[in-house]
Backbone as numpy.savetxt, mean C-alpha at the origin, in Angstrom:
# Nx Ny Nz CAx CAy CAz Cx Cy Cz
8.04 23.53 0.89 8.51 22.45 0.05 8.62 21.19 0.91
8.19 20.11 0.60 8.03 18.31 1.21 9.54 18.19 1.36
10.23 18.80 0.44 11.53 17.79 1.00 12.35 18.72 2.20
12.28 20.16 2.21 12.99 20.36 3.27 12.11 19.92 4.95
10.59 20.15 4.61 9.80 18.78 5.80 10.04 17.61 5.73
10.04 17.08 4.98 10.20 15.67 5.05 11.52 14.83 5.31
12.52 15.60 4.54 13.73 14.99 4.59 14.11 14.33 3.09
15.62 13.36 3.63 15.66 12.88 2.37 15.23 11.64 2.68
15.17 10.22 2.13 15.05 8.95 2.43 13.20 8.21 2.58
13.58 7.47 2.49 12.02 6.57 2.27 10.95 6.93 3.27
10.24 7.41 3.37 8.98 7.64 4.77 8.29 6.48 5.10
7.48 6.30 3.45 6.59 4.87 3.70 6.92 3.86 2.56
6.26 3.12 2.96 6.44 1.56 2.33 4.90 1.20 1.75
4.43 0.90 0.71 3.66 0.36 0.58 3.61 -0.81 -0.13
2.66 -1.54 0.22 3.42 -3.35 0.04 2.21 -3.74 -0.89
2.28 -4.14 -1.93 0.72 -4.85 -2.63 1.64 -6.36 -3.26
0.60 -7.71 -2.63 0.89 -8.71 -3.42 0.41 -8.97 -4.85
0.31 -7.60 -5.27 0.36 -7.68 -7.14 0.77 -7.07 -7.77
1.67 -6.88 -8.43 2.65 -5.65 -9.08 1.44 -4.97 -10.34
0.46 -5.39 -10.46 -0.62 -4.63 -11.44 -0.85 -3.40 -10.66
-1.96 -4.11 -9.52 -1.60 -3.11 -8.09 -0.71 -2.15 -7.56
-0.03 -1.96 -7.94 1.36 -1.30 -7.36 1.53 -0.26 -8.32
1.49 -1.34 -10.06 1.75 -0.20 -10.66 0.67 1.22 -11.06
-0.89 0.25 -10.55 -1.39 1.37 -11.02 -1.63 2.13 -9.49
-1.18 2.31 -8.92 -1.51 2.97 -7.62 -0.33 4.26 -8.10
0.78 3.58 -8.65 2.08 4.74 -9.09 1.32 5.63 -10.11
0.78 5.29 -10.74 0.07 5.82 -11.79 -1.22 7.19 -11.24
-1.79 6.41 -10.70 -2.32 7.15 -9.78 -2.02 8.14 -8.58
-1.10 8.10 -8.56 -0.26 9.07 -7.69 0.79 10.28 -8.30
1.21 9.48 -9.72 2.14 10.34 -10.16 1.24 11.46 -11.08
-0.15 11.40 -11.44 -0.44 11.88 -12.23 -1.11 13.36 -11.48
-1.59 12.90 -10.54 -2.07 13.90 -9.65 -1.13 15.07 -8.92
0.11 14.47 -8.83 0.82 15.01 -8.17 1.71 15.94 -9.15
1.69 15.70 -10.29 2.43 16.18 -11.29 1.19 17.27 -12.10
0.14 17.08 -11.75 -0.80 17.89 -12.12 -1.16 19.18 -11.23
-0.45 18.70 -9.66 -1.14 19.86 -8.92 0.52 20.65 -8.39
1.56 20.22 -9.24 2.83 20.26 -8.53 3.50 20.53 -9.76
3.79 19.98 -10.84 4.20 20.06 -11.95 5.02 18.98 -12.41
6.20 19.33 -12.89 7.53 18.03 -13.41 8.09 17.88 -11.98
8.52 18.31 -10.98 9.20 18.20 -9.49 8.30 18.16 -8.59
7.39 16.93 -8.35 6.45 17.70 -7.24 7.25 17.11 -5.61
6.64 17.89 -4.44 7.30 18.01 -3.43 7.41 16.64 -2.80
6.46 15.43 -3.46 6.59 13.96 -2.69 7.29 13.10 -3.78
8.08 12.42 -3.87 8.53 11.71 -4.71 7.86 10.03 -4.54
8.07 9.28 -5.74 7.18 7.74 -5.82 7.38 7.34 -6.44
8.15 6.06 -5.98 8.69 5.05 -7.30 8.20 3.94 -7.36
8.50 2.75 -8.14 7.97 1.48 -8.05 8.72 0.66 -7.59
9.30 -0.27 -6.87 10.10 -1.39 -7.20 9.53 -2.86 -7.19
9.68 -3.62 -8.08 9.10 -4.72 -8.30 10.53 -5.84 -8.87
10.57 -6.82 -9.12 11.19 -8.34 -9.64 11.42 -7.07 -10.96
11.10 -6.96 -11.88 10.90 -6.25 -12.91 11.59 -4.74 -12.79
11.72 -4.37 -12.30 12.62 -2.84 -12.29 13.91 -2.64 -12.49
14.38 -2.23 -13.47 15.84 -2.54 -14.40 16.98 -2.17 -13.09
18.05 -2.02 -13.62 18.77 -2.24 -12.22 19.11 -0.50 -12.87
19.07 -0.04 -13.60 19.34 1.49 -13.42 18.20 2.42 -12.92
17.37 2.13 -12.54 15.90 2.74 -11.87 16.43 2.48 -10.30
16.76 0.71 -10.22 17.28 0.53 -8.38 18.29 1.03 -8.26
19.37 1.44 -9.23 20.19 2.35 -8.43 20.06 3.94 -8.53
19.12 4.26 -9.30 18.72 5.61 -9.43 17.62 5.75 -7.92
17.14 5.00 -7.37 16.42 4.64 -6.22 17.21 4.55 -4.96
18.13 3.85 -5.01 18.86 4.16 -3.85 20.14 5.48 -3.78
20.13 5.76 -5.09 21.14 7.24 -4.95 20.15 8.50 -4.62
18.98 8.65 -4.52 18.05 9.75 -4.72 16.14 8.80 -4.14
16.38 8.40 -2.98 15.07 7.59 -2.25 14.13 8.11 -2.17
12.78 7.63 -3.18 11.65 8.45 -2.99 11.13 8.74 -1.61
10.36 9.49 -1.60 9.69 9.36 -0.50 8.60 8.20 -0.03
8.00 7.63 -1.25 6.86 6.46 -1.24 7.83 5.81 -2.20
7.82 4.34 -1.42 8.57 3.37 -2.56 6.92 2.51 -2.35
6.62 2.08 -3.49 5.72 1.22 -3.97 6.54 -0.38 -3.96
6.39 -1.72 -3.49 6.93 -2.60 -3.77 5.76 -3.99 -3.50
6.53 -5.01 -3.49 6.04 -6.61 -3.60 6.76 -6.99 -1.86
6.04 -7.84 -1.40 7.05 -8.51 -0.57 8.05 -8.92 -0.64
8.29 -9.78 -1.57 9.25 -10.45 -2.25 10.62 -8.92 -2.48
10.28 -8.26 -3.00 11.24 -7.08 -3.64 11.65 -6.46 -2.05
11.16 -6.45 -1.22 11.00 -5.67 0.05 12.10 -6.74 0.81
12.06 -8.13 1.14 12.73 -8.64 1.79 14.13 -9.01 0.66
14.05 -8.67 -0.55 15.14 -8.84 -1.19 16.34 -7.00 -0.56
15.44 -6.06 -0.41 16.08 -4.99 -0.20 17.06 -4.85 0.97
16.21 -5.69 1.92 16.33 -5.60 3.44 17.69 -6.91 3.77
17.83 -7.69 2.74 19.15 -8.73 2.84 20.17 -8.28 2.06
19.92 -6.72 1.61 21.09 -6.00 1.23 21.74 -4.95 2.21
22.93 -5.07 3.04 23.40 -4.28 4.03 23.01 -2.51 3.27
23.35 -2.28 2.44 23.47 -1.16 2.17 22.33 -0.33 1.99
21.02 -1.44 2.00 19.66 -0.67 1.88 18.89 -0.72 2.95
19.66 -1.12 4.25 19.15 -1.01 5.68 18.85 0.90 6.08
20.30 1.28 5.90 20.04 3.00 6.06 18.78 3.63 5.33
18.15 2.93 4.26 17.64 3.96 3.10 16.39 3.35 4.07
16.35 2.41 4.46 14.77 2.09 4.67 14.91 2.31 6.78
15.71 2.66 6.86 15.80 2.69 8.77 14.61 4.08 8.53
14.48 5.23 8.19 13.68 6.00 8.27 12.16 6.02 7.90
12.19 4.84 7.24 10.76 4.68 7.12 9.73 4.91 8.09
8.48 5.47 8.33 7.49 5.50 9.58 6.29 4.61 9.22
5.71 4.21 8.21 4.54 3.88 8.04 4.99 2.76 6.86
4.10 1.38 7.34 4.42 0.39 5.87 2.58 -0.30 5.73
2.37 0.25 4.12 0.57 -0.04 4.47 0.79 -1.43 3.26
0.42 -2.08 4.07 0.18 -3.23 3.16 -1.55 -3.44 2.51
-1.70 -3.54 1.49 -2.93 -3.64 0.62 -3.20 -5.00 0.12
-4.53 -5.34 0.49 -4.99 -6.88 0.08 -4.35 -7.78 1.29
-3.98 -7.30 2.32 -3.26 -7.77 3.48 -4.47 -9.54 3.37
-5.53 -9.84 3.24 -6.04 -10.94 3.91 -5.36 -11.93 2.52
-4.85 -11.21 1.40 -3.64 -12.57 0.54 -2.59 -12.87 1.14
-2.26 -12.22 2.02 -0.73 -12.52 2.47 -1.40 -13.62 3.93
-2.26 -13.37 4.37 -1.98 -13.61 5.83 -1.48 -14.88 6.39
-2.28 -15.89 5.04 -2.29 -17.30 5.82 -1.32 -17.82 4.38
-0.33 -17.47 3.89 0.49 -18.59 3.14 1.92 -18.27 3.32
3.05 -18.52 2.61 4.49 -18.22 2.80 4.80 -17.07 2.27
3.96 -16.57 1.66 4.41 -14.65 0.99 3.99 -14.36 2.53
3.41 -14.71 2.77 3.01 -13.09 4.14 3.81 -13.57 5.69
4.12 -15.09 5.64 5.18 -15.57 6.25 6.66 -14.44 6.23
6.71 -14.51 4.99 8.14 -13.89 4.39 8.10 -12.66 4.43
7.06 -11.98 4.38 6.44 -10.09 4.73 6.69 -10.27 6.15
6.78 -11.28 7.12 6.27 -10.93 8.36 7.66 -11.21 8.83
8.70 -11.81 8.66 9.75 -11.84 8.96 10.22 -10.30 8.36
9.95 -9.87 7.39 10.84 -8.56 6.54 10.23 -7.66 7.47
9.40 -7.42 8.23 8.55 -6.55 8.86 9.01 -6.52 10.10
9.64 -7.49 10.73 10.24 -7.74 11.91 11.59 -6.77 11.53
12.51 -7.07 10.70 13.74 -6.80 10.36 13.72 -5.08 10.17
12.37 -4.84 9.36 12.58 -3.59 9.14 12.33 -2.81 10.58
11.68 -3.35 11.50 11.29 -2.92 12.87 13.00 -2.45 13.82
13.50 -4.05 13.27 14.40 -3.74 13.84 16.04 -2.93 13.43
15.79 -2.32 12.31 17.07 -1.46 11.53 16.30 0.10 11.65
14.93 0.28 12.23 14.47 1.43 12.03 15.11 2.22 13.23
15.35 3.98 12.73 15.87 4.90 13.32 14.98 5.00 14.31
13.73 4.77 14.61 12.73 5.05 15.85 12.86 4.24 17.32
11.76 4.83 17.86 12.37 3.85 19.12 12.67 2.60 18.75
13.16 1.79 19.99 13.88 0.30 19.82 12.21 -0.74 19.88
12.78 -1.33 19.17 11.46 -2.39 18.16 10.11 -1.86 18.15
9.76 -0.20 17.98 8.61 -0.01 17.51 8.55 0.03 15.74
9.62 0.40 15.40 9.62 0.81 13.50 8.58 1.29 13.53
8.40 1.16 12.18 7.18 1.86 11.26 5.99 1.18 11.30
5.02 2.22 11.64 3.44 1.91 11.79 2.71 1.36 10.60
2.01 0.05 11.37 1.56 -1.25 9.72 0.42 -0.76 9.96
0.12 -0.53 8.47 -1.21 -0.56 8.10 -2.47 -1.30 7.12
-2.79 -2.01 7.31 -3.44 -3.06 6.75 -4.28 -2.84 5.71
-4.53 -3.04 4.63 -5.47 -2.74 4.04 -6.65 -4.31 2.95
-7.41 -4.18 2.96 -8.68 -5.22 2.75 -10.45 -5.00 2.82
-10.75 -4.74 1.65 -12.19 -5.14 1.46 -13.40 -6.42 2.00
-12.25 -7.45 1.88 -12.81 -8.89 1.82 -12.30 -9.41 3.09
-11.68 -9.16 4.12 -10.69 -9.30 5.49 -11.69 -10.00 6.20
-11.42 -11.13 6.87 -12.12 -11.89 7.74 -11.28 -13.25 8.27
-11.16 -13.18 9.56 -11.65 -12.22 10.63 -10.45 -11.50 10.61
-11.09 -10.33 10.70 -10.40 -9.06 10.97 -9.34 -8.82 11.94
-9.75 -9.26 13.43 -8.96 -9.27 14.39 -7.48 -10.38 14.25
-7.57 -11.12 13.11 -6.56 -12.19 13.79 -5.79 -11.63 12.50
-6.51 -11.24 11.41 -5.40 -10.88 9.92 -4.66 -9.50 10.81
-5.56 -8.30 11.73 -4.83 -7.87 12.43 -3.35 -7.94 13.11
-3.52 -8.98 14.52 -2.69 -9.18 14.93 -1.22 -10.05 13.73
-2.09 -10.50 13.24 -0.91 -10.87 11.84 -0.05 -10.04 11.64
-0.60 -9.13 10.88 0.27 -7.81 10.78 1.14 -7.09 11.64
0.47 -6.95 12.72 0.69 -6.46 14.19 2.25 -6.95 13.99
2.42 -8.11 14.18 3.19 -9.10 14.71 3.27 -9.57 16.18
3.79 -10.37 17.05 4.03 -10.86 18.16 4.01 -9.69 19.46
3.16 -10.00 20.50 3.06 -8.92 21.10 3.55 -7.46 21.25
2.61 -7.14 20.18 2.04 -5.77 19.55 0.66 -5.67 19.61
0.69 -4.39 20.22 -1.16 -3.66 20.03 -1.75 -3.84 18.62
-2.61 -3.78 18.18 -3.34 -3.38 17.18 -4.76 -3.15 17.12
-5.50 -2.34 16.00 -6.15 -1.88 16.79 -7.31 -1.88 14.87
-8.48 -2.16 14.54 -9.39 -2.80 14.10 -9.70 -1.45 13.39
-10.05 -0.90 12.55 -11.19 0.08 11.69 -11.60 -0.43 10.48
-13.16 -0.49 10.77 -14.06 -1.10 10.25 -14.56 -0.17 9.56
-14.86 -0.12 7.88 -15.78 0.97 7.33 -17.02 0.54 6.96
-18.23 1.16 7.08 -19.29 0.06 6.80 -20.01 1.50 5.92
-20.08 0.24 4.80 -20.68 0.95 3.47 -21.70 0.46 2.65
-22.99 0.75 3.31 -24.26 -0.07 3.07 -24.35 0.79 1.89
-24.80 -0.22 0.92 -25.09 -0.09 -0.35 -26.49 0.18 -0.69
-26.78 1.27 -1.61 -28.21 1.23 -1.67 -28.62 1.27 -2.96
-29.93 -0.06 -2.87 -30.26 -0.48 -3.83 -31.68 0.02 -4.83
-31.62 0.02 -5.42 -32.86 0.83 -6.06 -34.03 -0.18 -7.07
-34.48 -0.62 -6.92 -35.57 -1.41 -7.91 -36.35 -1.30 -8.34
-36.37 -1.36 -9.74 -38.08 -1.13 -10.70 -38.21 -1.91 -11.30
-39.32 -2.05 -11.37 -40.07 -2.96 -12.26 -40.69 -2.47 -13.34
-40.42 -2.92 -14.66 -41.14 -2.45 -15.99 -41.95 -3.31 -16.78
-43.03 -3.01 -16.80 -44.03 -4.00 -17.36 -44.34 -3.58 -18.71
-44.17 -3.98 -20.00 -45.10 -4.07 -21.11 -46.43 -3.35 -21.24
-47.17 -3.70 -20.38 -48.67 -3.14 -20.03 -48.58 -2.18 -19.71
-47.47 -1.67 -18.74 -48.04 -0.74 -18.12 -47.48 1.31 -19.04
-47.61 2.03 -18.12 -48.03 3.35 -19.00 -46.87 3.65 -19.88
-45.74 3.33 -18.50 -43.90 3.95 -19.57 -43.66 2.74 -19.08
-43.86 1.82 -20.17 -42.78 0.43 -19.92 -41.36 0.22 -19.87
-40.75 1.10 -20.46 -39.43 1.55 -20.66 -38.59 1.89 -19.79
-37.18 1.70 -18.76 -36.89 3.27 -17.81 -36.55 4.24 -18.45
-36.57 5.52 -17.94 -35.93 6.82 -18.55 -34.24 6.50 -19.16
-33.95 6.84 -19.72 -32.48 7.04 -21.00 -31.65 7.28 -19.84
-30.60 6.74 -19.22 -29.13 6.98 -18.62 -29.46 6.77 -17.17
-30.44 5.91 -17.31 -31.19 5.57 -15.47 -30.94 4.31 -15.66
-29.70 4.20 -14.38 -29.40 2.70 -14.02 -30.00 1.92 -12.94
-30.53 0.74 -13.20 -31.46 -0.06 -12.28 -30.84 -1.03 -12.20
-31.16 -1.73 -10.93 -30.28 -2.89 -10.31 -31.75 -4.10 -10.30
């Protein structure tokens, strides 16, 4: 069972600057997990967003998922509450998604101060916290949205996925024998 491994209290953090994002990632998580696990499955996952009634946030901090889903904004609102320092000191991992929206304006300013803070209330060694993980399709340059994240002398460290696309082309002529393509054959 996840929770007598895991424990009680928050593990990871995942940060999306779009609560569409967020919510369907919950969606996506709860369905699978409740499919291969049932009504109790062994990882728990909540949402918190601007939008989350205040009986869900305190049903959240009496009983801390294991994956809290949130906004920046909701994240540094948590972290200027004394009492939600303990729930989030155990955190190990905070993956931020769409990381190259945050990098260069005052949301990711304001992530990067909350990221400091959470570094520094975490139960782990002294100012390592929880391991950032970046996430971006469209990221450029890579190395500096990196060290962004990173924060102030901190390692970080680049994975690149390269996913050459392959393209397929036909040409259909009128004239020619099967002008037509075959029924459920997609051409680019």
């Amino acid at each position: 069972h996840a929770e007598q491994r895991l424990g009680h209290g928050i593990h990871a953090l995942y940060i999306s600057p779009l609560r569409a994002l967020a919510h369907d990632l919950e969606k996506n998580l709860r369905v699978p997990l409740a499919g291969a696990f049932g009504e109790n499955p062994p990882i728990s996952v909540a949402l918190r967003t601007g939008d989350t009634p205040q009986s869900e946030r305190q049903r959240q901090f009496n009983h801390p998922p294991h994956l809290l889903l949130t906004t920046p904004e909701s994240l540094g609102l948590m972290l200027s509450q004394e009492r939600w320092l303990t729930r989030l000191s155990r955190c190990r991992w905070v993956v931020v998604d769409e990381v190259h929206a945050l990098a260069e304006n005052k949301r990711g300013s304001d992530l990067s101060l909350s990221l400091e803070r959470l570094s520094l209330v975490s139960a782990h060694a002294p100012g390592d916290g929880p391991q950032r993980i970046g996430l971006s399709a469209t990221v450029s340059p890579a190395h500096e949205v990196a060290a962004f994240l990173a924060g102030v002398g901190r390692d970080c460290r680049v994975v690149e996925s390269e996913s050459a696309k392959r393209v397929e082309l036909a040409v259909h002529s009128p004239l020619g024998r099967n002008p037509y393509p075959e029924i459920g054959r997609a051409h680019v």
